[in-house]
Coordinates of C-alpha atoms in Angstrom, one line a residue:
Chain A
M423 CA -8.3 -19.0 1.8
L424 CA -6.8 -15.5 1.6
G425 CA -3.1 -15.5 2.6
L426 CA -3.9 -12.8 5.2
I427 CA -5.2 -15.5 7.6
N428 CA -2.1 -17.7 7.2
K429 CA 0.2 -14.7 7.3
S430 CA -1.4 -13.6 10.6
I431 CA -0.5 -17.0 12.1
Q432 CA 3.0 -16.7 10.6
C433 CA 3.4 -13.2 12.1
F434 CA 2.2 -14.5 15.5
L435 CA 4.7 -17.4 15.4
T436 CA 7.6 -15.2 14.3
S437 CA 7.0 -12.5 16.8
S438 CA 6.2 -14.8 19.7
Y439 CA 8.7 -17.6 19.2
G440 CA 11.3 -16.2 16.8
D441 CA 12.3 -16.7 13.3
A442 CA 14.1 -20.0 13.9
V443 CA 10.9 -21.7 15.2
W444 CA 9.0 -20.3 12.2
Q445 CA 11.6 -21.7 9.8
R446 CA 11.2 -25.2 11.4
I447 CA 7.4 -25.0 11.0
A448 CA 7.7 -23.6 7.4
A449 CA 10.0 -26.5 6.5
R450 CA 7.4 -29.0 7.8
I451 CA 4.7 -27.6 5.5
D452 CA 6.9 -27.1 2.5
I453 CA 6.5 -23.4 2.3
G454 CA 9.5 -21.1 1.6
P455 CA 11.1 -19.3 4.5
D456 CA 9.4 -16.1 3.5
G457 CA 6.1 -17.8 4.2
F458 CA 2.7 -16.6 3.0
E459 CA 1.8 -13.5 1.0
T460 CA -1.1 -11.6 2.5
M461 CA -3.0 -10.9 -0.7
L462 CA -2.6 -14.3 -2.4
H463 CA -4.9 -17.3 -2.1
Y464 CA -3.9 -20.6 -0.6
D465 CA -5.5 -24.0 -0.3
D466 CA -7.5 -24.3 3.0
V467 CA -5.6 -27.6 3.7
L468 CA -2.4 -25.6 4.1
T469 CA -3.9 -23.7 7.0
D470 CA -4.7 -27.0 8.8
R471 CA -1.2 -28.2 8.2
L472 CA 0.2 -24.9 9.4
I473 CA -1.7 -25.0 12.7
E474 CA -0.9 -28.7 13.2
A475 CA 2.8 -28.2 12.5
A476 CA 2.9 -25.2 14.9
G477 CA 1.3 -27.4 17.6
V478 CA 3.9 -30.2 17.0
V479 CA 6.9 -28.0 16.9
L480 CA 5.9 -25.9 19.9
D481 CA 4.5 -28.9 21.7
R482 CA 1.3 -27.0 22.6
P483 CA -2.4 -27.8 22.2
E484 CA -3.8 -26.2 19.0
D485 CA -6.6 -24.5 20.9
A486 CA -4.2 -22.7 23.2
L487 CA -2.1 -21.6 20.2
L488 CA -5.2 -20.3 18.4
E489 CA -6.3 -18.3 21.4
D490 CA -2.9 -16.7 21.5
V491 CA -3.3 -15.9 17.8
G492 CA -6.5 -14.1 18.7
T493 CA -4.8 -12.1 21.4
F494 CA -2.0 -11.3 19.1
L495 CA -4.3 -10.1 16.4
A496 CA -6.1 -7.7 18.8
S497 CA -2.7 -6.3 19.8
R498 CA -1.7 -5.3 16.2
E499 CA -2.4 -1.6 16.1
A500 CA -3.9 -1.5 12.7
L501 CA -6.4 -4.3 13.4
R502 CA -7.1 -3.1 17.0
R503 CA -8.1 0.2 15.5
L504 CA -10.4 -1.4 12.9
L505 CA -12.0 -3.5 15.7
R506 CA -12.5 -0.4 17.8
F507 CA -14.6 1.2 15.0
G508 CA -17.2 -1.3 16.2
G509 CA -18.3 0.9 19.1
S510 CA -17.3 3.3 21.9
N511 CA -17.5 0.7 24.7
Y512 CA -17.3 -3.1 25.0
W513 CA -21.1 -3.6 25.0
E514 CA -21.3 -1.8 21.7
F515 CA -18.3 -3.7 20.5
L516 CA -20.0 -7.1 21.3
H517 CA -23.1 -6.0 19.4
S518 CA -20.9 -4.9 16.4
L519 CA -19.7 -8.5 16.1
D520 CA -22.8 -9.4 14.1
E521 CA -21.6 -7.0 11.5
L522 CA -17.9 -7.9 11.7
P523 CA -17.7 -10.3 8.7
D524 CA -19.6 -7.9 6.5
R525 CA -17.6 -5.0 7.7
A526 CA -14.4 -6.9 6.8
R527 CA -15.8 -7.8 3.4
M528 CA -16.5 -4.2 2.8
A529 CA -12.8 -3.6 2.9
L530 CA -11.6 -7.0 1.5
P531 CA -14.3 -8.8 -0.5
D532 CA -12.2 -12.0 -0.6
L533 CA -11.9 -12.4 3.2
E534 CA -14.0 -15.3 4.5
L535 CA -14.7 -14.8 8.1
P536 CA -17.1 -17.0 10.1
G537 CA -20.7 -15.9 10.5
L538 CA -21.3 -14.4 13.9
R539 CA -24.5 -14.0 15.8
L540 CA -24.7 -12.3 19.2
S541 CA -27.7 -12.9 21.5
E542 CA -28.2 -11.3 24.9
Q543 CA -29.2 -13.8 27.6
G544 CA -29.8 -11.1 30.2
E545 CA -27.7 -10.1 33.3
G546 CA -24.7 -9.2 31.2
R547 CA -24.6 -12.7 29.6
F548 CA -24.2 -13.0 25.9
E549 CA -23.9 -16.0 23.5
L550 CA -21.9 -15.6 20.3
R551 CA -22.7 -18.3 17.8
V552 CA -20.0 -19.0 15.3
T553 CA -20.9 -20.5 11.9
S554 CA -18.0 -21.7 9.8
Q555 CA -16.6 -24.7 8.0
R556 CA -13.6 -24.4 10.2
S557 CA -13.9 -25.2 13.9
D558 CA -10.8 -23.3 14.9
W559 CA -12.4 -19.8 14.8
V560 CA -13.9 -20.3 18.3
A561 CA -10.5 -20.4 19.9
V562 CA -9.2 -17.5 17.9
L563 CA -12.3 -15.4 18.8
A564 CA -11.9 -16.3 22.5
G565 CA -8.4 -14.8 22.5
L566 CA -9.5 -11.8 20.5
L567 CA -12.5 -11.0 22.6
R568 CA -10.5 -11.3 25.8
A569 CA -7.8 -8.9 24.4
M570 CA -10.5 -6.4 23.3
A571 CA -12.1 -6.5 26.7
D572 CA -8.7 -5.4 28.1
D573 CA -8.5 -2.8 25.4
Y574 CA -11.8 -1.3 26.3
G575 CA -11.1 -1.6 30.0
A576 CA -14.0 -3.9 30.5
L577 CA -14.1 -7.0 32.8
A578 CA -15.5 -10.0 31.0
L579 CA -15.4 -13.7 31.2
I580 CA -15.1 -15.4 27.9
E581 CA -15.6 -19.2 27.5
P582 CA -15.4 -21.2 24.3
D583 CA -18.1 -23.7 24.3
E584 CA -18.1 -26.3 21.6
T585 CA -20.9 -28.8 22.0
A586 CA -23.3 -30.7 19.8
R587 CA -25.3 -27.5 19.6
G588 CA -22.6 -25.9 17.5
A589 CA -19.6 -23.7 18.0
R590 CA -20.3 -20.8 20.4
L591 CA -18.8 -18.6 23.0
T592 CA -20.4 -17.4 26.2
I593 CA -19.5 -14.0 27.3
T594 CA -20.2 -12.6 30.8
L595 CA -19.8 -8.9 31.0
L596 CA -19.0 -8.2 34.7
D597 CA -18.0 -4.6 34.5
I598 CA -18.0 -2.4 31.5
T599 CA -15.8 0.3 32.9
F600 CA -13.6 -1.9 35.1
A601 CA -10.3 -0.2 34.1
E602 CA -9.1 2.6 32.0
G603 CA -9.2 1.3 28.5
R604 CA -6.7 2.2 25.8
G605 CA -7.5 5.2 23.8
F606 CA -9.1 5.3 20.4
D607 CA -9.0 8.5 18.4
L608 CA -11.0 8.4 15.1
A609 CA -8.5 10.6 13.5
A610 CA -5.3 8.8 14.7
G611 CA -5.5 6.4 11.9
Q612 CA -5.3 9.2 9.4
H613 CA -2.0 10.4 10.7
A614 CA -0.7 6.8 10.3
V615 CA -2.2 6.6 6.9
A616 CA -0.6 9.9 5.9
A617 CA 2.8 8.8 7.3
Q618 CA 2.5 5.4 5.4
L619 CA 1.7 7.2 2.2
G620 CA 4.7 9.4 2.8
G621 CA 2.3 12.3 2.9
G622 CA 3.5 13.8 6.1
G623 CA 0.8 16.4 6.0
A624 CA -1.8 15.8 8.7
Chain B
M316 CA -21.8 29.2 25.5
N317 CA -24.9 31.3 25.4
F318 CA -27.7 29.2 24.0
E319 CA -30.6 31.5 24.5
L320 CA -33.9 30.7 22.9
P321 CA -35.6 33.4 20.9
R322 CA -38.5 34.9 22.8
P323 CA -41.7 33.4 21.7
E324 CA -44.4 35.8 20.5
L325 CA -46.8 34.5 23.2
A326 CA -47.6 37.4 25.4
S327 CA -49.5 35.3 27.9
R328 CA -48.9 34.3 31.5
D329 CA -45.3 33.9 32.8
E330 CA -45.7 30.2 33.7
E331 CA -47.1 29.3 30.4
I332 CA -44.1 31.0 28.8
G333 CA -41.8 29.0 31.2
R334 CA -43.5 25.7 30.4
C335 CA -43.3 26.4 26.7
L336 CA -39.6 27.2 26.9
A337 CA -38.8 24.1 28.8
C338 CA -40.8 22.0 26.4
R339 CA -39.0 23.6 23.4
Q340 CA -35.6 23.1 25.1
T341 CA -36.4 19.4 25.5
A342 CA -37.5 19.1 21.9
L343 CA -34.3 20.8 20.7
T344 CA -32.1 18.5 22.8
E345 CA -33.9 15.4 21.4
L346 CA -33.6 16.9 17.9
G347 CA -29.8 17.3 18.5
G348 CA -29.6 13.6 19.4
L349 CA -31.4 12.6 16.2
M350 CA -29.5 15.0 14.0
P351 CA -26.3 16.3 15.7
M352 CA -25.7 18.6 12.8
Y353 CA -29.0 20.3 12.4
L354 CA -29.3 24.0 11.9
S355 CA -32.4 26.0 12.6
L356 CA -32.7 29.4 10.9
D357 CA -35.4 32.0 11.5
A358 CA -37.2 33.8 8.7
G359 CA -34.6 36.5 8.9
G360 CA -31.7 34.1 8.1
R361 CA -30.5 34.2 11.7
V362 CA -29.2 31.2 13.6
R363 CA -32.0 30.0 16.0
A364 CA -30.4 26.7 17.2
M365 CA -27.7 24.1 16.2
G366 CA -27.1 20.5 16.9
P367 CA -24.2 19.6 19.3
T368 CA -21.8 18.5 16.6
L369 CA -22.5 21.5 14.4
K370 CA -22.0 23.8 17.4
K371 CA -18.6 22.1 18.0
I372 CA -17.4 22.9 14.5
A373 CA -19.1 26.3 13.8
G374 CA -17.0 27.9 16.5
G375 CA -18.1 30.4 19.1
V376 CA -21.8 30.4 18.4
G377 CA -23.9 33.2 19.7
L378 CA -27.4 32.7 18.6
G379 CA -29.4 35.2 16.7
Q380 CA -26.4 36.0 14.4
P381 CA -26.9 36.0 10.6
I382 CA -25.9 32.7 9.0
E383 CA -23.0 34.3 7.2
T384 CA -21.3 34.8 10.6
Y385 CA -20.4 31.1 10.7
F386 CA -21.0 29.8 7.2
E387 CA -20.5 30.8 3.6
P388 CA -23.7 29.8 1.8
R389 CA -22.7 28.4 -1.7
R390 CA -24.6 25.8 -3.7
G391 CA -28.3 26.0 -3.4
W392 CA -28.5 29.4 -1.7
R393 CA -30.1 32.2 -3.8
R394 CA -29.7 35.8 -2.8
S395 CA -33.0 37.7 -3.0
G396 CA -33.1 39.4 -6.4
A397 CA -30.8 36.8 -8.1
M398 CA -32.0 34.7 -10.9
R399 CA -34.3 31.9 -9.9
V400 CA -33.3 28.4 -11.1
P401 CA -36.3 26.4 -12.3
G402 CA -36.9 23.1 -10.7
P403 CA -36.5 19.7 -12.4
D404 CA -39.9 20.1 -14.1
G405 CA -39.1 23.6 -15.4
A406 CA -41.6 25.2 -13.1
P407 CA -40.4 27.8 -10.5
Q408 CA -39.6 26.0 -7.2
P409 CA -41.1 26.9 -4.0
E410 CA -38.5 28.6 -1.7
I411 CA -38.0 29.1 1.9
L412 CA -37.5 32.8 2.9
L413 CA -34.4 33.2 5.1
G414 CA -33.7 37.0 5.2
K415 CA -31.7 37.8 2.2
W416 CA -31.3 34.1 1.3
R417 CA -33.7 31.7 -0.4
V418 CA -33.4 27.9 -0.4
A419 CA -35.6 25.3 -2.1
P420 CA -36.9 22.7 0.3
G421 CA -35.5 19.2 -0.1
R422 CA -32.8 20.3 -2.6
R423 CA -29.1 19.8 -2.0
I424 CA -27.4 22.8 -0.3
H425 CA -23.8 23.5 0.7
L426 CA -22.4 25.6 3.5
W427 CA -18.7 26.2 4.1
L428 CA -17.2 26.9 7.4
R429 CA -15.9 30.5 7.8
K430 CA -13.2 29.5 10.3
H431 CA -12.1 26.5 8.2
P432 CA -12.7 27.4 4.6
D433 CA -11.4 24.0 3.4
I434 CA -14.4 22.2 5.0
G435 CA -17.8 22.2 3.4
L436 CA -21.0 20.7 4.7
R437 CA -23.9 19.6 2.7
G438 CA -27.5 18.9 3.4
S439 CA -31.1 20.0 2.8
A440 CA -33.7 22.2 4.3
I441 CA -37.4 22.0 5.2
A442 CA -39.6 25.0 5.9
L443 CA -40.8 25.5 9.5
P444 CA -44.4 26.5 9.9
P445 CA -45.3 30.2 10.4
S446 CA -46.9 29.3 13.7
S447 CA -43.4 28.6 15.1
G448 CA -41.9 31.7 13.5
G449 CA -41.1 30.3 10.0
G450 CA -37.6 29.8 8.8
A451 CA -35.9 26.5 8.0
L452 CA -34.6 23.4 9.6
I453 CA -31.5 22.2 7.8
N454 CA -29.8 18.8 8.3
L455 CA -26.1 18.8 7.5
T456 CA -23.4 16.2 7.0
F457 CA -19.7 16.3 6.1
G458 CA -19.6 14.5 2.8
V459 CA -16.1 14.3 1.3
H460 CA -14.6 16.6 4.0
L461 CA -15.2 14.1 6.7
A462 CA -11.6 13.1 7.3
Q463 CA -10.4 16.7 7.6
A464 CA -13.2 17.5 9.9
V465 CA -12.6 14.6 12.2
R466 CA -8.9 15.5 12.4
C467 CA -9.6 19.2 12.8
F468 CA -12.2 19.0 15.5
G469 CA -11.3 15.7 17.2
L470 CA -14.7 14.2 16.5
T471 CA -15.6 10.8 18.0
N472 CA -18.1 8.1 17.3
D473 CA -20.6 9.9 19.5
D474 CA -20.5 13.0 17.4
F475 CA -22.3 11.2 14.6
A476 CA -25.9 10.1 14.3
P477 CA -26.2 6.3 14.4
S478 CA -27.8 6.6 10.9
D479 CA -24.8 8.4 9.6
L480 CA -22.3 6.3 7.5
A481 CA -19.4 8.6 8.6
V482 CA -17.8 6.1 10.8
E483 CA -18.0 3.4 8.1
L484 CA -16.3 5.8 5.7
L485 CA -13.5 6.4 8.2
Y486 CA -13.3 2.6 8.8
L487 CA -13.0 1.9 5.1
Q488 CA -10.4 4.6 4.6
E489 CA -8.3 3.1 7.3
A490 CA -8.8 -0.5 6.2
K491 CA -8.0 0.4 2.6
A492 CA -4.8 2.1 3.8
V493 CA -3.7 -1.1 5.6
I494 CA -4.4 -3.2 2.6
M495 CA -2.6 -0.7 0.3
A496 CA 0.4 -1.0 2.6
E497 CA 0.3 -4.8 2.3
L498 CA 0.0 -4.5 -1.5
R499 CA 2.8 -2.1 -1.7
G500 CA 4.9 -4.5 0.3
L501 CA 4.0 -7.3 -2.1
T502 CA 4.8 -5.2 -5.1
A503 CA 8.2 -4.3 -3.7
R504 CA 9.0 -7.9 -3.0
L505 CA 7.9 -8.9 -6.5
E506 CA 10.0 -6.1 -8.0
D507 CA 13.1 -7.3 -6.1
A508 CA 12.5 -10.8 -7.2
R509 CA 12.0 -9.7 -10.8
A510 CA 15.1 -7.6 -10.8
A511 CA 17.1 -10.5 -9.3
A512 CA 15.7 -12.9 -12.0
L513 CA 16.5 -10.4 -14.7
D514 CA 19.9 -9.9 -13.4
K515 CA 20.5 -13.6 -13.3
A516 CA 19.2 -14.0 -16.9
M517 CA 21.5 -11.2 -18.2
T518 CA 24.7 -11.9 -16.2
D519 CA 27.5 -14.4 -16.6
A520 CA 27.5 -16.2 -13.3
L521 CA 31.3 -16.6 -13.0
T522 CA 32.5 -13.2 -14.0
G523 CA 29.5 -11.0 -13.3
L524 CA 29.9 -9.5 -16.8
A525 CA 26.9 -9.3 -19.2
N526 CA 26.1 -12.6 -21.0
R527 CA 25.4 -13.2 -24.6
R528 CA 21.7 -12.5 -24.2
A529 CA 22.4 -9.1 -22.6
F530 CA 25.0 -8.3 -25.2
D531 CA 22.7 -9.1 -28.1
A532 CA 20.0 -6.8 -26.6
E533 CA 22.4 -3.9 -26.1
F534 CA 24.0 -4.4 -29.5
A535 CA 20.6 -4.4 -31.2
G536 CA 19.7 -1.2 -29.3
A537 CA 23.0 0.4 -30.3
I538 CA 22.5 -0.5 -34.0
A539 CA 19.0 0.9 -34.0
A540 CA 20.2 4.1 -32.4
T541 CA 23.0 4.5 -35.0
R542 CA 20.5 3.9 -37.8
A543 CA 18.2 6.5 -36.3
G544 CA 21.0 9.0 -36.5
G545 CA 22.4 8.6 -33.0
G546 CA 26.1 8.3 -32.0
G547 CA 28.3 5.5 -33.4
F548 CA 30.0 2.8 -31.5
A549 CA 32.8 0.3 -31.8
L550 CA 32.9 -3.5 -31.1
A551 CA 36.1 -5.1 -29.7
H552 CA 36.2 -8.8 -29.9
L553 CA 38.7 -10.4 -27.5
D554 CA 39.8 -14.0 -27.5
L555 CA 42.3 -15.1 -24.8
D556 CA 45.6 -16.6 -25.9
H557 CA 47.1 -19.6 -24.1
F558 CA 44.0 -20.0 -21.9
K559 CA 43.6 -23.7 -22.7
A560 CA 47.2 -24.3 -21.5
V561 CA 46.4 -22.7 -18.1
N562 CA 43.3 -24.9 -17.8
D563 CA 45.2 -28.0 -18.8
S564 CA 48.2 -27.5 -16.6
L565 CA 46.8 -25.8 -13.5
G566 CA 43.2 -27.0 -13.6
H567 CA 39.8 -25.4 -14.0
A568 CA 40.0 -23.5 -10.7
A569 CA 43.0 -21.6 -12.2
G570 CA 41.1 -21.1 -15.4
D571 CA 38.2 -19.6 -13.4
R572 CA 40.5 -17.4 -11.5
V573 CA 42.0 -16.1 -14.8
L574 CA 38.5 -15.4 -16.3
E575 CA 37.6 -13.4 -13.1
D576 CA 40.7 -11.4 -13.5
V577 CA 40.1 -10.7 -17.2
A578 CA 36.6 -9.5 -16.3
R579 CA 38.0 -7.2 -13.7
I580 CA 40.5 -5.7 -16.1
L581 CA 37.8 -5.2 -18.8
R582 CA 35.5 -3.5 -16.3
E583 CA 38.3 -1.2 -15.2
E584 CA 39.3 -0.3 -18.8
I585 CA 35.9 0.6 -20.1
R586 CA 33.7 3.6 -19.3
H587 CA 30.4 3.5 -17.5
E588 CA 28.4 3.7 -20.7
D589 CA 30.2 0.8 -22.3
L590 CA 29.4 -2.8 -22.0
A591 CA 31.7 -5.8 -21.4
A592 CA 30.2 -9.3 -22.1
R593 CA 31.5 -12.8 -21.9
I594 CA 30.1 -14.5 -24.9
G595 CA 32.0 -17.8 -24.9
G596 CA 34.4 -19.9 -22.8
D597 CA 37.3 -17.5 -23.3
E598 CA 35.7 -15.0 -25.6
F599 CA 34.7 -11.5 -24.6
I600 CA 33.2 -8.6 -26.5
L601 CA 33.2 -4.9 -25.7
L602 CA 30.6 -2.5 -26.9
L603 CA 32.2 1.0 -26.8
R604 CA 29.9 3.8 -27.3
G605 CA 30.7 7.0 -29.2
D606 CA 32.6 7.8 -32.4
L607 CA 36.0 6.9 -31.0
A608 CA 39.2 7.6 -33.0
S609 CA 41.0 4.5 -34.3
E610 CA 44.1 5.5 -32.5
R611 CA 42.3 5.6 -29.1
L612 CA 40.8 2.2 -29.8
K613 CA 44.2 0.8 -30.7
E614 CA 45.6 2.2 -27.4
L615 CA 42.8 0.7 -25.5
G616 CA 43.3 -2.7 -27.1
E617 CA 47.0 -2.7 -26.5
R618 CA 46.6 -1.5 -22.9
I619 CA 44.2 -4.4 -22.2
I620 CA 46.6 -6.9 -23.8
A621 CA 49.5 -5.6 -21.7
R622 CA 47.4 -6.0 -18.5
L623 CA 46.3 -9.5 -19.6
E624 CA 50.0 -10.5 -19.9
V625 CA 50.8 -9.7 -16.3
P626 CA 51.1 -13.2 -14.7
I627 CA 48.4 -14.1 -12.3
P628 CA 49.5 -16.0 -9.2
F629 CA 47.4 -19.0 -8.3
E630 CA 48.2 -21.5 -5.6
G631 CA 51.9 -21.1 -5.8
G632 CA 51.9 -21.1 -9.6
L633 CA 51.6 -18.4 -12.2
C634 CA 49.0 -18.2 -14.9
R635 CA 50.3 -16.6 -18.1
I636 CA 47.9 -15.6 -20.8
S637 CA 47.5 -13.0 -23.4
G638 CA 44.8 -11.9 -25.8
S639 CA 44.0 -11.1 -29.4
I640 CA 41.6 -8.3 -30.2
G641 CA 39.6 -7.4 -33.4
V642 CA 37.9 -4.0 -33.5
I643 CA 35.4 -2.6 -35.9
L644 CA 33.5 0.7 -36.0
S645 CA 29.9 1.3 -36.8
R646 CA 30.7 4.4 -38.9
S647 CA 32.4 2.1 -41.4
Y648 CA 28.9 0.9 -42.5
D649 CA 26.3 2.7 -44.4
H650 CA 23.7 0.2 -43.2
P651 CA 25.1 -1.5 -40.1
S652 CA 23.7 -5.0 -39.4
A653 CA 24.4 -7.2 -36.5
E654 CA 25.5 -10.2 -38.6
R655 CA 27.8 -8.2 -40.8
M656 CA 29.4 -6.4 -37.9
I657 CA 29.9 -9.6 -35.8
A658 CA 31.5 -11.3 -38.9
D659 CA 33.8 -8.4 -39.5
A660 CA 34.9 -8.2 -35.8
D661 CA 35.5 -11.9 -36.0
A662 CA 37.7 -11.4 -39.1
A663 CA 39.6 -8.6 -37.4
L664 CA 40.2 -10.9 -34.5
Y665 CA 41.3 -13.7 -36.8
E666 CA 43.8 -11.3 -38.4
S667 CA 45.3 -10.6 -35.0
K668 CA 45.6 -14.3 -34.3
R669 CA 47.1 -14.9 -37.8
S670 CA 49.7 -12.2 -37.5
G671 CA 51.1 -13.7 -34.3
R672 CA 48.5 -13.2 -31.5
A673 CA 48.7 -10.7 -28.6
R674 CA 47.8 -7.8 -30.8
C675 CA 44.9 -5.6 -31.7
T676 CA 43.6 -5.3 -35.2
I677 CA 41.3 -2.5 -36.2
I678 CA 39.4 -2.6 -39.5
R679 CA 39.1 1.0 -40.5
P680 CA 36.2 2.3 -42.5
D681 CA 38.1 2.3 -45.8
E682 CA 39.0 -1.3 -45.4
I683 CA 35.4 -2.6 -45.1
G684 CA 34.6 -4.7 -48.1
G685 CA 38.3 -4.6 -48.9
G686 CA 41.1 -7.1 -48.2
L687 CA 39.7 -8.8 -45.2
T688 CA 37.0 -11.4 -45.4
P689 CA 35.6 -13.3 -42.5
R690 CA 37.4 -16.2 -40.9
D691 CA 39.8 -17.4 -43.5
P692 CA 41.6 -14.9 -45.7
R693 CA 43.7 -17.5 -47.3
A694 CA 40.8 -19.6 -48.6

């Protein structure tokens, strides 16, 4: 698996619980204190061990941790912006989820995201089916979708629902313009890009 | 913004005109939704209508103005009277008449913004039927100037047609920038690690001086430079005197302390461009660049020895050492070689030891191949 996924979890742990906690988790899974490199590949088993170790050290259920990872991801400005390219409101965003894995692959061909399939059930209810070898995506997506609802200023109920019928989330969109969402300016990223590249010119 | 429709040529009843106008207005609004950057020109090359996004960027549109008011026609626009470019099959292409301009339907055309000359638009035109007044309908897009235009005009998702890949392009640009930043971070970390590893491989851990490996590399480089006609250099081979006694009587910690002190003295006595290396337990070598006079080298050697002889306090005791030095100069050799120079520096050092230690022996150019032979002159 691409280190990006592991590194995201690492960043979440470091920024939420501090470096000392991360060091303890890193020691349990025999990875150096610097942790993962975003663009290198790691064995999938290491991701399982990472999540397990985090659960043990923090004494928290893994699903709850993974939901927090999802929330954390949506709060990272770079990723938040990339997600906001999905549409100009939460309804459009939900419908863009079908394309999300391919969109991500467009930028990073190595990134393996779960297959996502949104279906409308009527009356603001949606079902998002999640197809992946890994069962932990549902919890991550639940956190991420909740955070993005806040970002768009929409009021939505998001419930993970793992049954024999497969991994899925049910989403109930109660109010699409519940609150003032956070801004999204198509061009804002370019300023950031210019600054990152040391270009200055905007 | 005045968005008046051109008067239709129908000179019939007022209500029919009204109905027709309303109908056209609806059609244009719908067209704007489908192609937010459409441009409708009449047969005189005047602006008849524009899509909402194009209106936003063209700046202060009053309809009925010639196209050059807002745009600079470039690629694909032929002035009447200019040479006709044949089509792909060599035959003259059909053209749409637009006042003094002509464009070939379906071919790529470029228009540049008058108010923002760094932004060009591209697209293609189709002819409008004479029954609706002729002219052309042109659909435009940003192409490579997308990012500038978005920045310049504050465009949003809704300014682009759903079929337009503009937003994907912006998304990709941003995603790539994030990835690039990650990769740059990785490269920087790897570079730091590489530099640290290299440093470790080239440095003597105790004294921080260059090690044998680093010296050999520098020495080989200096010989090559001399052979190629560059400046000369000198080698000074230093062996500590009485070091073993310090080690034996005061212990290895005292010995280490002495070696650190020697390294400090050597570093202080040489110049930035020189190199000091520890090449054995108590053996050091200095690579001194430039064609230095023998007298100056002698002074340097004697100054180093004098400083080595200053007793070093260690845990209540005093460490007393000295040093013997042998110096050779690259200009003594017609064809300097590493083996020969090392052997001669060794011989010079041996001479210092033989003649009572704590001295500096310089083999001058005229002595090379003369009296001194390596290691054992008495053999």
